[in-house]
Tab-separated table of C-alpha atoms and ligand atoms in Angstrom:
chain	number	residue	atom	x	y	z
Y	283	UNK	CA	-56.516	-97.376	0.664
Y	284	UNK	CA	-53.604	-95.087	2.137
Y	285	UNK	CA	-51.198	-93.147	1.275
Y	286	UNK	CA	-47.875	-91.330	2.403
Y	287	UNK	CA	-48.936	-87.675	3.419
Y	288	UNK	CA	-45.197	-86.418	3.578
Y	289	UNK	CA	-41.870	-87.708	3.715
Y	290	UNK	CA	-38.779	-85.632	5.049
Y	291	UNK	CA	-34.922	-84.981	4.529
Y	292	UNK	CA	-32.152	-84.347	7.016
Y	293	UNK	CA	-29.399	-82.982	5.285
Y	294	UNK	CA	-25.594	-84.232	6.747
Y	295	UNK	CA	-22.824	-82.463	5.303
Y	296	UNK	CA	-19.486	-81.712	6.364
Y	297	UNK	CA	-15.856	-80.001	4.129
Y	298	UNK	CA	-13.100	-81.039	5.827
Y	299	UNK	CA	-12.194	-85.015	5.750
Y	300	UNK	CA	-11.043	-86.390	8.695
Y	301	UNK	CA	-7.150	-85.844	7.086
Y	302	UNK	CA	-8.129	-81.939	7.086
Y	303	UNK	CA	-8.217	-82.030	3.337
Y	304	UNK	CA	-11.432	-80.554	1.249
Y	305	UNK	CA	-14.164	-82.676	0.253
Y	306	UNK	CA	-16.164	-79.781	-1.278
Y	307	UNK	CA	-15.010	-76.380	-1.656
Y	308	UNK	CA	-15.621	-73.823	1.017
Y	309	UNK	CA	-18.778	-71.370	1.258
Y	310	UNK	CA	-17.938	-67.606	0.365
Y	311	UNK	CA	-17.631	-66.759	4.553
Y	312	UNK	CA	-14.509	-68.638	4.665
Y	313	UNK	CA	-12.522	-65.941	2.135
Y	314	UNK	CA	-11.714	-64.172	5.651
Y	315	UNK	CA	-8.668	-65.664	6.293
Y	316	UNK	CA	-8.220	-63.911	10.091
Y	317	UNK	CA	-11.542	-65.632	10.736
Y	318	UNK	CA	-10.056	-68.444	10.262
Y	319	UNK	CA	-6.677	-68.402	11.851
Y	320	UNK	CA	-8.590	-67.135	14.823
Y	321	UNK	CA	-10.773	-70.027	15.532
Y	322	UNK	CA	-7.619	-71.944	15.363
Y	323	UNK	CA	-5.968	-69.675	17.937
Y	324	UNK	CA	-9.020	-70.189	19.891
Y	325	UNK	CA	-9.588	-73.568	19.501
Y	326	UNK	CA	-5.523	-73.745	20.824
Y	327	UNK	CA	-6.169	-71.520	23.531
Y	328	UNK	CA	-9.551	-74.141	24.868
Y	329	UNK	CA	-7.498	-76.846	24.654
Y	330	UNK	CA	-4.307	-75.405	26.615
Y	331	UNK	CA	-6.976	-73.780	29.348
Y	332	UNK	CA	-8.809	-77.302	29.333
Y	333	UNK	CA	-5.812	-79.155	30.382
Y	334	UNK	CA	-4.682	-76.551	32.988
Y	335	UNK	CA	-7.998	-76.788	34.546
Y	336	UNK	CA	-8.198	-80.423	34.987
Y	337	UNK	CA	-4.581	-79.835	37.026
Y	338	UNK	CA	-6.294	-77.387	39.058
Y	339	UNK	CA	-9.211	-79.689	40.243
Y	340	UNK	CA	-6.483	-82.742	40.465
Y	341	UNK	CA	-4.673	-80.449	42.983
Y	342	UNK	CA	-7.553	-79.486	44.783
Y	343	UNK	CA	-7.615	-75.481	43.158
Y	344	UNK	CA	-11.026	-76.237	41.216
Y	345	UNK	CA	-14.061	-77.930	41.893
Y	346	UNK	CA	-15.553	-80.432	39.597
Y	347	UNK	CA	-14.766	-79.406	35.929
Y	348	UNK	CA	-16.209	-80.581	32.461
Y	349	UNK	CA	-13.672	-81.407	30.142
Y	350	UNK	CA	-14.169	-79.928	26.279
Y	351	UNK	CA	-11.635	-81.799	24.722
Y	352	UNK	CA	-12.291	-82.597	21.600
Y	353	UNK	CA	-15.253	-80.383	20.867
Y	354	UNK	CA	-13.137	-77.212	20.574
Y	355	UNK	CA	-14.901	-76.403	16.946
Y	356	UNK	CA	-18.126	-76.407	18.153
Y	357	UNK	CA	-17.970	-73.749	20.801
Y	358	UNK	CA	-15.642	-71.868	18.258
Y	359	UNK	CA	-18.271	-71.838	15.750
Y	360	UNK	CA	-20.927	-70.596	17.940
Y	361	UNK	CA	-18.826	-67.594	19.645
Y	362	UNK	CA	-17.437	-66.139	16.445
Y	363	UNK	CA	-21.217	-66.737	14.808
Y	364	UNK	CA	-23.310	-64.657	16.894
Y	365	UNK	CA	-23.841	-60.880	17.034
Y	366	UNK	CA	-23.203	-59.125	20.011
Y	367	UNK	CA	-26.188	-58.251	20.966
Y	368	UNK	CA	-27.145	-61.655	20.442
Y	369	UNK	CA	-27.938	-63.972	23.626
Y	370	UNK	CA	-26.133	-67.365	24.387
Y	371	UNK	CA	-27.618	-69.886	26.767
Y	372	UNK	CA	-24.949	-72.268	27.081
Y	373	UNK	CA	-24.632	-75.712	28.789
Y	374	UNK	CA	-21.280	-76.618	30.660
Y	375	UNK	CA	-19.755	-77.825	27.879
Y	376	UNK	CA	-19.443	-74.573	25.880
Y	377	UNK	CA	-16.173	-72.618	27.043
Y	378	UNK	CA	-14.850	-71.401	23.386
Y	379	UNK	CA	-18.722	-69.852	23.018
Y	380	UNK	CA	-18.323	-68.338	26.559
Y	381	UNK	CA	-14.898	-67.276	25.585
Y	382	UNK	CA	-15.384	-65.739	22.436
Y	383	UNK	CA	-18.326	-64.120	23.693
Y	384	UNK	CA	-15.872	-62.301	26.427
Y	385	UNK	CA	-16.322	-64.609	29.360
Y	386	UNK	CA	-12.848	-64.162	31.386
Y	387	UNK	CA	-11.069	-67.391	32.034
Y	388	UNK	CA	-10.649	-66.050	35.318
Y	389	UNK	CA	-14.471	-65.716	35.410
Y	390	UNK	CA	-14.538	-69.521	34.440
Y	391	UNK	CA	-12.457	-71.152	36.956
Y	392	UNK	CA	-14.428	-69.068	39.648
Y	393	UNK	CA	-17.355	-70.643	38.598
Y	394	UNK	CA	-16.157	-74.352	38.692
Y	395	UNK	CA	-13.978	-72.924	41.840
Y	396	UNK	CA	-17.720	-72.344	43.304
Y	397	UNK	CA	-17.677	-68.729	43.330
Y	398	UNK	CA	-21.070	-67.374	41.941
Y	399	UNK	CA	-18.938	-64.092	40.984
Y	400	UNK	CA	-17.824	-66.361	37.933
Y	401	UNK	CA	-21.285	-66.111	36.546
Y	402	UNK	CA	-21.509	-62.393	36.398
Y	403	UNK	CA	-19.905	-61.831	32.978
Y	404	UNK	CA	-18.555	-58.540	32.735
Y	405	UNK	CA	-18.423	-58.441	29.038
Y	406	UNK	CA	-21.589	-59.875	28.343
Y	407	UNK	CA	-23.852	-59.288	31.105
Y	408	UNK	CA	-26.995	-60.604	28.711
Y	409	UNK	CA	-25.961	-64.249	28.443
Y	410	UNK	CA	-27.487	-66.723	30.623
Y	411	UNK	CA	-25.034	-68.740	33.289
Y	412	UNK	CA	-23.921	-71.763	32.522
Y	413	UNK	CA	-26.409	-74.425	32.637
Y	414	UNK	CA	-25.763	-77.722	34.709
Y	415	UNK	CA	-29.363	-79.155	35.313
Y	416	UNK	CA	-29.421	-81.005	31.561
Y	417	UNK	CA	-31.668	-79.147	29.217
Y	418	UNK	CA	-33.178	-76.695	31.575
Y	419	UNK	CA	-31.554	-73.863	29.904
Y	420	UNK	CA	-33.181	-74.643	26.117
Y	421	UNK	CA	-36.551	-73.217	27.869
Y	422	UNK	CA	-34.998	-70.424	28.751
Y	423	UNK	CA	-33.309	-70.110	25.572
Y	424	UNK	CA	-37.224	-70.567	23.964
Y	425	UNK	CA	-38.217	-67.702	26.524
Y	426	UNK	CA	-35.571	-65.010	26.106
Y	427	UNK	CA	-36.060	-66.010	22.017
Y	428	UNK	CA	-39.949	-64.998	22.302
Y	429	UNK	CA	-39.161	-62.105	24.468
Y	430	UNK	CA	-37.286	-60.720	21.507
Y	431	UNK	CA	-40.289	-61.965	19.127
Y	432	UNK	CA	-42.360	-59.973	20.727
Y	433	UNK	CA	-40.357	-56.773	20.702
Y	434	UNK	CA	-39.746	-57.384	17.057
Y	435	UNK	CA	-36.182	-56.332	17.397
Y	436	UNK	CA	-33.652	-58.431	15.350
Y	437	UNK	CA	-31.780	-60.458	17.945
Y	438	UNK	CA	-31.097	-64.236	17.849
Y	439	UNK	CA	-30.885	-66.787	21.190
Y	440	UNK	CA	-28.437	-69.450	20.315
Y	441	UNK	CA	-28.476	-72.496	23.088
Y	442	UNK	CA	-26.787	-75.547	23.414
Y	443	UNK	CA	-26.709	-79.253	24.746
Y	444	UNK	CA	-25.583	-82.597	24.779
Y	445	UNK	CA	-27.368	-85.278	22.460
Y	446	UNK	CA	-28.274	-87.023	26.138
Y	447	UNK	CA	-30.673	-83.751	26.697
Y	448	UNK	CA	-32.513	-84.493	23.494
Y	449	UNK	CA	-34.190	-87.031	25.214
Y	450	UNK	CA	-35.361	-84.766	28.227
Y	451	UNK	CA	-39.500	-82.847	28.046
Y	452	UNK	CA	-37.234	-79.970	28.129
Y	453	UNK	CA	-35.688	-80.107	24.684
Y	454	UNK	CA	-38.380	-81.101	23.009
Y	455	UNK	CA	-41.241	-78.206	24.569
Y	456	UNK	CA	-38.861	-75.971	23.693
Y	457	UNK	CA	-38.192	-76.911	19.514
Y	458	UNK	CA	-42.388	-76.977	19.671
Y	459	UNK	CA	-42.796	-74.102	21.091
Y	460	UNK	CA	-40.054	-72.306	18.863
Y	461	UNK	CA	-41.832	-73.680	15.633
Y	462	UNK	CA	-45.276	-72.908	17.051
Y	463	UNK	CA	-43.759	-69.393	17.322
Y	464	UNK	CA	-41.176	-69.248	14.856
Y	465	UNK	CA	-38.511	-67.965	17.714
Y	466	UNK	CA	-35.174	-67.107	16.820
Y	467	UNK	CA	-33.643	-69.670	18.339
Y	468	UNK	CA	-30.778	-71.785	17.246
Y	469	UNK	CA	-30.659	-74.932	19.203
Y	470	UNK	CA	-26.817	-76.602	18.700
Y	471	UNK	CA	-26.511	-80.057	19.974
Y	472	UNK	CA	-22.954	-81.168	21.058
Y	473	UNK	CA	-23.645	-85.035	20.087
Y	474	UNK	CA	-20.418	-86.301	21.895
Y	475	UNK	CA	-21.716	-89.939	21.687
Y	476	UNK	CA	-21.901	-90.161	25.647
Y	477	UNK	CA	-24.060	-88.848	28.335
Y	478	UNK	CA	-22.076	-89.962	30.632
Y	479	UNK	CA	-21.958	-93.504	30.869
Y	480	UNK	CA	-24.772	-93.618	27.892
Y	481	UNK	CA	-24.111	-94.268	24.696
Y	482	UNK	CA	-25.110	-92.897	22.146
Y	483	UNK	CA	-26.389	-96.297	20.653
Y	484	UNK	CA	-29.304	-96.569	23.612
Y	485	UNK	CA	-29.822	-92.837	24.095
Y	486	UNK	CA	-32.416	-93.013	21.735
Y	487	UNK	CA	-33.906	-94.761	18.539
Y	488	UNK	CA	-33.994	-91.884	16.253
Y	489	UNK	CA	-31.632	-92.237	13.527
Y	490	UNK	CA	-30.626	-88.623	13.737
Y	491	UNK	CA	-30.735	-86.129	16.509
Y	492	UNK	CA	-31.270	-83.551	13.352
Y	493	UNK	CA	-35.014	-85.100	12.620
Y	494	UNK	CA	-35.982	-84.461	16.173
Y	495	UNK	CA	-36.795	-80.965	14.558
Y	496	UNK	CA	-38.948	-82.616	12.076
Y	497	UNK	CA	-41.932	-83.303	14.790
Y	498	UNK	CA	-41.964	-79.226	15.809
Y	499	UNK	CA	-41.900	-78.340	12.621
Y	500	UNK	CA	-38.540	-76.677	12.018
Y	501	UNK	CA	-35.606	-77.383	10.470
Y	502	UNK	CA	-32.972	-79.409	11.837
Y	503	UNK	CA	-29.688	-80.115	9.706
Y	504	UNK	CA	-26.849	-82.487	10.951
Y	505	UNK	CA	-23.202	-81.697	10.409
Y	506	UNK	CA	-19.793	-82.631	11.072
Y	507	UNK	CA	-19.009	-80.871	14.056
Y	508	UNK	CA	-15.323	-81.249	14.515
Y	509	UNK	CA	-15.268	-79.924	10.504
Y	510	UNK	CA	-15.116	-76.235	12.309
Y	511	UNK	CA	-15.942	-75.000	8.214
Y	512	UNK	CA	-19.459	-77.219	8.753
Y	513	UNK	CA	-20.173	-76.239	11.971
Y	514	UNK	CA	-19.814	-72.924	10.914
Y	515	UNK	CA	-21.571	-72.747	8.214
Y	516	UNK	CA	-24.453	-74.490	9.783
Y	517	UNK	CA	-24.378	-71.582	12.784
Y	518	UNK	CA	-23.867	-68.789	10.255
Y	519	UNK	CA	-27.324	-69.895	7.903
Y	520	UNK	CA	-29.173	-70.774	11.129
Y	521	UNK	CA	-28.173	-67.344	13.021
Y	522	UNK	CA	-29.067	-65.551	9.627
Y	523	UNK	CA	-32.183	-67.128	9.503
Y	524	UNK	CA	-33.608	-66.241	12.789
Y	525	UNK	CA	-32.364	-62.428	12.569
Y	526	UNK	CA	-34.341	-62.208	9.241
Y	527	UNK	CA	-37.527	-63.541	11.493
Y	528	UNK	CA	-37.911	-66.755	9.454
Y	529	UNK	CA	-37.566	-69.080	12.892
Y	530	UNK	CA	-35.507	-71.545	14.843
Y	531	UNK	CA	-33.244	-74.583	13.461
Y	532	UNK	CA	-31.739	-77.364	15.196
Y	533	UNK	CA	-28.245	-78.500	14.407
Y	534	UNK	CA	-26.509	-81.563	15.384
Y	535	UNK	CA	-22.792	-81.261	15.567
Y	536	UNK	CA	-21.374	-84.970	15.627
Y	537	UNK	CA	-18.425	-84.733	17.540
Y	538	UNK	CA	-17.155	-87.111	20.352
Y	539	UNK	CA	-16.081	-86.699	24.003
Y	540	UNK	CA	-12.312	-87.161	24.319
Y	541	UNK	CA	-12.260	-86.577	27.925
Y	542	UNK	CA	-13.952	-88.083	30.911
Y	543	UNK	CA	-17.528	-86.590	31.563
Y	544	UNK	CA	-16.192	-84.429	34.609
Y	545	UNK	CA	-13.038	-84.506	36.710
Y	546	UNK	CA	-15.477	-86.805	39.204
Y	547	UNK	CA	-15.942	-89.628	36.036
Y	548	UNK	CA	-13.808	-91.869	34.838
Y	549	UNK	CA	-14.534	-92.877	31.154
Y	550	UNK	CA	-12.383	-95.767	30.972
Y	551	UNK	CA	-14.359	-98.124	33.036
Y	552	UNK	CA	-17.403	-97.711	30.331
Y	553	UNK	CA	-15.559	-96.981	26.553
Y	554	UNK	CA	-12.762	-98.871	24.964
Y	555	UNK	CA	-9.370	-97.612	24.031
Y	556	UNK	CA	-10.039	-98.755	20.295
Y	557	UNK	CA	-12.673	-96.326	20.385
Y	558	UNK	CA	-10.694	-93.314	21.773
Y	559	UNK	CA	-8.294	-93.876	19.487
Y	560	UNK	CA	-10.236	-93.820	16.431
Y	561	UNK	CA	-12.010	-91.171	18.180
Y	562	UNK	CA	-8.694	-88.719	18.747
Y	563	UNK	CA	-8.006	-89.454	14.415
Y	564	UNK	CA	-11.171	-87.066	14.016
Y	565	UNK	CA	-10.410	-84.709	16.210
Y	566	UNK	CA	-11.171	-80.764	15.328
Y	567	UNK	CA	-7.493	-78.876	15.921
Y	568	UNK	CA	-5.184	-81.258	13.906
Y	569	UNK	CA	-7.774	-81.304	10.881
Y	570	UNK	CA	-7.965	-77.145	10.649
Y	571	UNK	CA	-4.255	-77.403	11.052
Y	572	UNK	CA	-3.302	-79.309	8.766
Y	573	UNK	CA	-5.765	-76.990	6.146
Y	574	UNK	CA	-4.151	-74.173	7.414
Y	575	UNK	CA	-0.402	-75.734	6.570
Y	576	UNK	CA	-1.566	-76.833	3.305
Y	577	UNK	CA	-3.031	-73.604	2.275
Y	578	UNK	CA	0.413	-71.989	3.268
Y	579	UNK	CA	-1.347	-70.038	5.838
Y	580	UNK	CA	0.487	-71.739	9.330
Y	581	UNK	CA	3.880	-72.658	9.948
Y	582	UNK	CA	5.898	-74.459	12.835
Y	583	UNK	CA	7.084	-71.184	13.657
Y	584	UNK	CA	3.613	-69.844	14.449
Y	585	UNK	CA	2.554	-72.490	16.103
Y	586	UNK	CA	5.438	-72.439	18.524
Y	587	UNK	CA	4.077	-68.724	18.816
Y	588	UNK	CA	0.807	-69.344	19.374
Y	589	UNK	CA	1.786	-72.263	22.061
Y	590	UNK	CA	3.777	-69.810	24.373
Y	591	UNK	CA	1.117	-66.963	24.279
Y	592	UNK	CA	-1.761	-68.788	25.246
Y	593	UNK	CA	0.203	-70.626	27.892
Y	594	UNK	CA	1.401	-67.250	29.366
Y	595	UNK	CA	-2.581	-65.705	28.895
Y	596	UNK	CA	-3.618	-68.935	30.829
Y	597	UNK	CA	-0.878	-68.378	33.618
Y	598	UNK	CA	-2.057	-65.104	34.015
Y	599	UNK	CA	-5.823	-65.608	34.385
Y	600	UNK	CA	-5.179	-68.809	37.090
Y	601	UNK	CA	-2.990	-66.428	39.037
Y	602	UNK	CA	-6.026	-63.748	38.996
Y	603	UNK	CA	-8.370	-66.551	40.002
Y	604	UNK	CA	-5.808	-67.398	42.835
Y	605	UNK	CA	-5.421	-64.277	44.040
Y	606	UNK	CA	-9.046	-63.530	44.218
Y	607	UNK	CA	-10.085	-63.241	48.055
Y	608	UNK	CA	-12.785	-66.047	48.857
Y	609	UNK	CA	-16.290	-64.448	49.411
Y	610	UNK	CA	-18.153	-64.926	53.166
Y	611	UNK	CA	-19.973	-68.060	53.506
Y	612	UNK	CA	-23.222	-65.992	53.393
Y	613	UNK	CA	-22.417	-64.647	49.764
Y	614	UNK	CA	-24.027	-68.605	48.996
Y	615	UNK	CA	-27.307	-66.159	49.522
Y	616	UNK	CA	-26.954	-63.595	46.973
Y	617	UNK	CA	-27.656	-64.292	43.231
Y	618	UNK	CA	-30.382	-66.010	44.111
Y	619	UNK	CA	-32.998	-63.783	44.237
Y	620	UNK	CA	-34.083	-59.872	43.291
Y	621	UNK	CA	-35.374	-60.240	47.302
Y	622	UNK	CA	-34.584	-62.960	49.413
Y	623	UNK	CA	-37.644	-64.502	50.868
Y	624	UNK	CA	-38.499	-64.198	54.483
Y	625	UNK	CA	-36.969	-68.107	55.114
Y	626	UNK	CA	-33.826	-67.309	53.871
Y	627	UNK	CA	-33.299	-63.794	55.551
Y	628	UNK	CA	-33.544	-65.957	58.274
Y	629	UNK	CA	-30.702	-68.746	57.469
Y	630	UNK	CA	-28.673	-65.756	56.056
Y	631	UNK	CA	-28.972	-64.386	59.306
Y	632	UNK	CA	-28.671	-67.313	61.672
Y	633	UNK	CA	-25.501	-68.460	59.858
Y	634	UNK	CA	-23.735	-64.831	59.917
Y	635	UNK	CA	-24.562	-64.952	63.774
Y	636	UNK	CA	-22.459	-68.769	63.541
Y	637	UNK	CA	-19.942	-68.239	61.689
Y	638	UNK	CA	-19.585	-65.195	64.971
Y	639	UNK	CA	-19.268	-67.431	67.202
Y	640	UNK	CA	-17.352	-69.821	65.595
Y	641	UNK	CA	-14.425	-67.317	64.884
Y	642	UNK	CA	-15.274	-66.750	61.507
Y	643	UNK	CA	-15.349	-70.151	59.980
Y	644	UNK	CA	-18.063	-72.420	59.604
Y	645	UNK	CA	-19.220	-75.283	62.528
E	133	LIG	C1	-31.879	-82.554	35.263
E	133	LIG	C2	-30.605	-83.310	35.400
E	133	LIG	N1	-30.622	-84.653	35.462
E	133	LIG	C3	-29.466	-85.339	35.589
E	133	LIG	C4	-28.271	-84.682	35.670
E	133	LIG	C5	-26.990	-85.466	35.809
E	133	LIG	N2	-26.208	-85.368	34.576
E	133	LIG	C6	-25.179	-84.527	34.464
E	133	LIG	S1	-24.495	-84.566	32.950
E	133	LIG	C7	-25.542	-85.777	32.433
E	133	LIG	C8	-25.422	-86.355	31.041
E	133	LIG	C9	-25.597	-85.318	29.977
E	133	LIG	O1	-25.227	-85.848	28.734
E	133	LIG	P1	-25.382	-85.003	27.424
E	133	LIG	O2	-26.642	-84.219	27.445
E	133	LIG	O3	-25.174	-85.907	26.271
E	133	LIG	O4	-24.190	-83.929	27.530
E	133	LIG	P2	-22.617	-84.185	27.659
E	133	LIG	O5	-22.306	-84.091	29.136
E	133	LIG	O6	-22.302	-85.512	27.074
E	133	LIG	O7	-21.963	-83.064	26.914
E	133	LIG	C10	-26.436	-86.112	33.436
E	133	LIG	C11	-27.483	-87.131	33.308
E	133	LIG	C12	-28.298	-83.272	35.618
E	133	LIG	N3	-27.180	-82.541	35.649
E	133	LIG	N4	-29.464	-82.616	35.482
């Protein structure tokens, strides 16, 4: 004889249909109206900045760049969630967290410009870089998290990924070794249906990314993540949770990639257009919009407002990025380390001496 030792739940909830109209009413959080009207500014400004800096790379002004189109509520969320002295370790998808956590744009297009200056935040020194190797940055996250464990302060790490670094060693060490711990870590997943040119369908058989949390033994919830009320709320219990020491969730935000993967993909030779389009009927900043209209709160007035401003703030950060003076070729050496090692003194050295007698530039 057998029998079932335990069974589990993943809860999936969302507030906001996909015609930005209530489907349950609205936690107590959301009774702060400027909370509200400023994700929407924010999730304006992403979008605005987002299209500028695809222009920049298409006229050769940026490097490669990773579109967030169409996962502006996620990002949103997770900025106006955590605490200050809370610690982000982002992936290169997050620019409203980055943003909202006082990243400059400026500091953003230097870093997909190439300039490791764009990774020194000046407003929030304590978060990690953005994080391009896929899932990498979750074991820092798990490391910074037990770091604060151990101090027994009351700070939360907050770290994020695409559903295609579920499937990495990565991901999954870290959600065991936050349960094994109980860390205060909140691990968001941006499931944009694509990694890439992988679906979401083969990415892998789990049902849910949420249950992945069910073999480290935390909690893992699954929301609606272009619903920026769900997301939210989702953020808000999970951030709560791990400053009151009671350990790490996962959450999976369903969302869905708009854009191409990076200025250097193009997602048309993989996806169909009927997909897009049904896609672009769910997306995040026409559904908080239209709440916002119906609850008498925006107007076409304000929006025409809010359109000029962030155009003008985005015209005025790409002209600071433009105007900032390149760095030497040997400034590839700093940032690296505390103190160089002896083999790269050496190339440091060697290509100063180079770049000499080369007039400056490099051979
Ligand atoms: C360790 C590592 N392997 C492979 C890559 C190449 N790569 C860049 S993005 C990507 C797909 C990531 O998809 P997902 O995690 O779903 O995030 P998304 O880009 O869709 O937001 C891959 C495989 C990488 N950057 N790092």
């Amino acid at each position: 004889m057998h029998q079932n030792i335990l069974q589990f739940q993943v809860a999936s909830y969302r507030f906001l249909n996909e015609q930005g109209q209530l489907e349950q009413a609205l936690p107590e959080w959301t009774a702060d109206q400027e909370r509200i009207l400023a994700a929407y500014r924010t999730m304006v400004l992403i979008r605005n900045f987002d299209q500028k800096a695809i222009s920049l790379q298409r006229t050769g002004q940026l490097g490669t760049y990773p579109s967030v189109l169409g996962q502006e509520a996620i990002g949103t969320a997770i900025g106006q969630s955590m605490r200050k002295d809370d610690v982000l370790a982002p992936y290169y998808r997050d620019l409203a967290a980055q943003t909202l956590r006082g990243v400059s744009l400026k500091e953003t297009l230097l870093y997909w410009g190439g300039d490791e200056r764009g990774s020194a935040f000046e407003n929030c020194p304590e978060d990690l870089p953005n994080c391009v190797p896929i899932a990498t940055q979750l074991c820092h996250a798990a490391g910074v998290a037990t770091a604060f464990k151990v101090r027994g302060g009351k700070r939360a790490v907050v770290a994020s990924c695409g559903e295609g670094a579920t499937s990495k060693g990565d991901f999954l060490e870290s959600l065991n070794v936050a349960g094994s711990w109980q860390l205060p870590l909140v691990v968001v997943v941006n499931n944009n249906q694509w990694a890439i040119s992988t679906p979401r369908s083969v990415q892998t058989a789990s049902e849910s990314i949420a249950q992945k949390a069910i073999g480290a033994g935390i909690q893992g919830v699954q929301v609606d993540g272009n619903d920026y009320f769900a997301i939210s709320d989702a953020i808000i219990k999970a951030i709560a949770k791990a400053h009151a020491g009671k350990g790490a969730t996962l959450i999976e935000a369903l969302s869905y990639r708009l854009g191409d993967h990076t200025t250097a993909d193009d997602a048309s030779r993989y996806r169909t257009q009927a997909e897009l389009k049904k896609a672009w009927s769910r997306e995040p900043i026409q559904r908080l919009r239209q709440y916002l209209l119906d609850q008498g709160l925006w107007s076409e007035t304000l929006e025409q407002a809010l359109q000029a401003d962030t155009r003008k703030r985005i015209e005025q950060e790409v002209k600071a990025y433009l105007d900032t003076p390149p760095q030497p070729p040997e400034a590839m050496f700093d940032h690296l380390f505390e103190e160089l090692p002896e083999a790269l003194i050496q190339q440091r050295a060697e290509l100063i001496a180079n770049s000499m007698q080369t007039g400056g530039g490099l051979a």
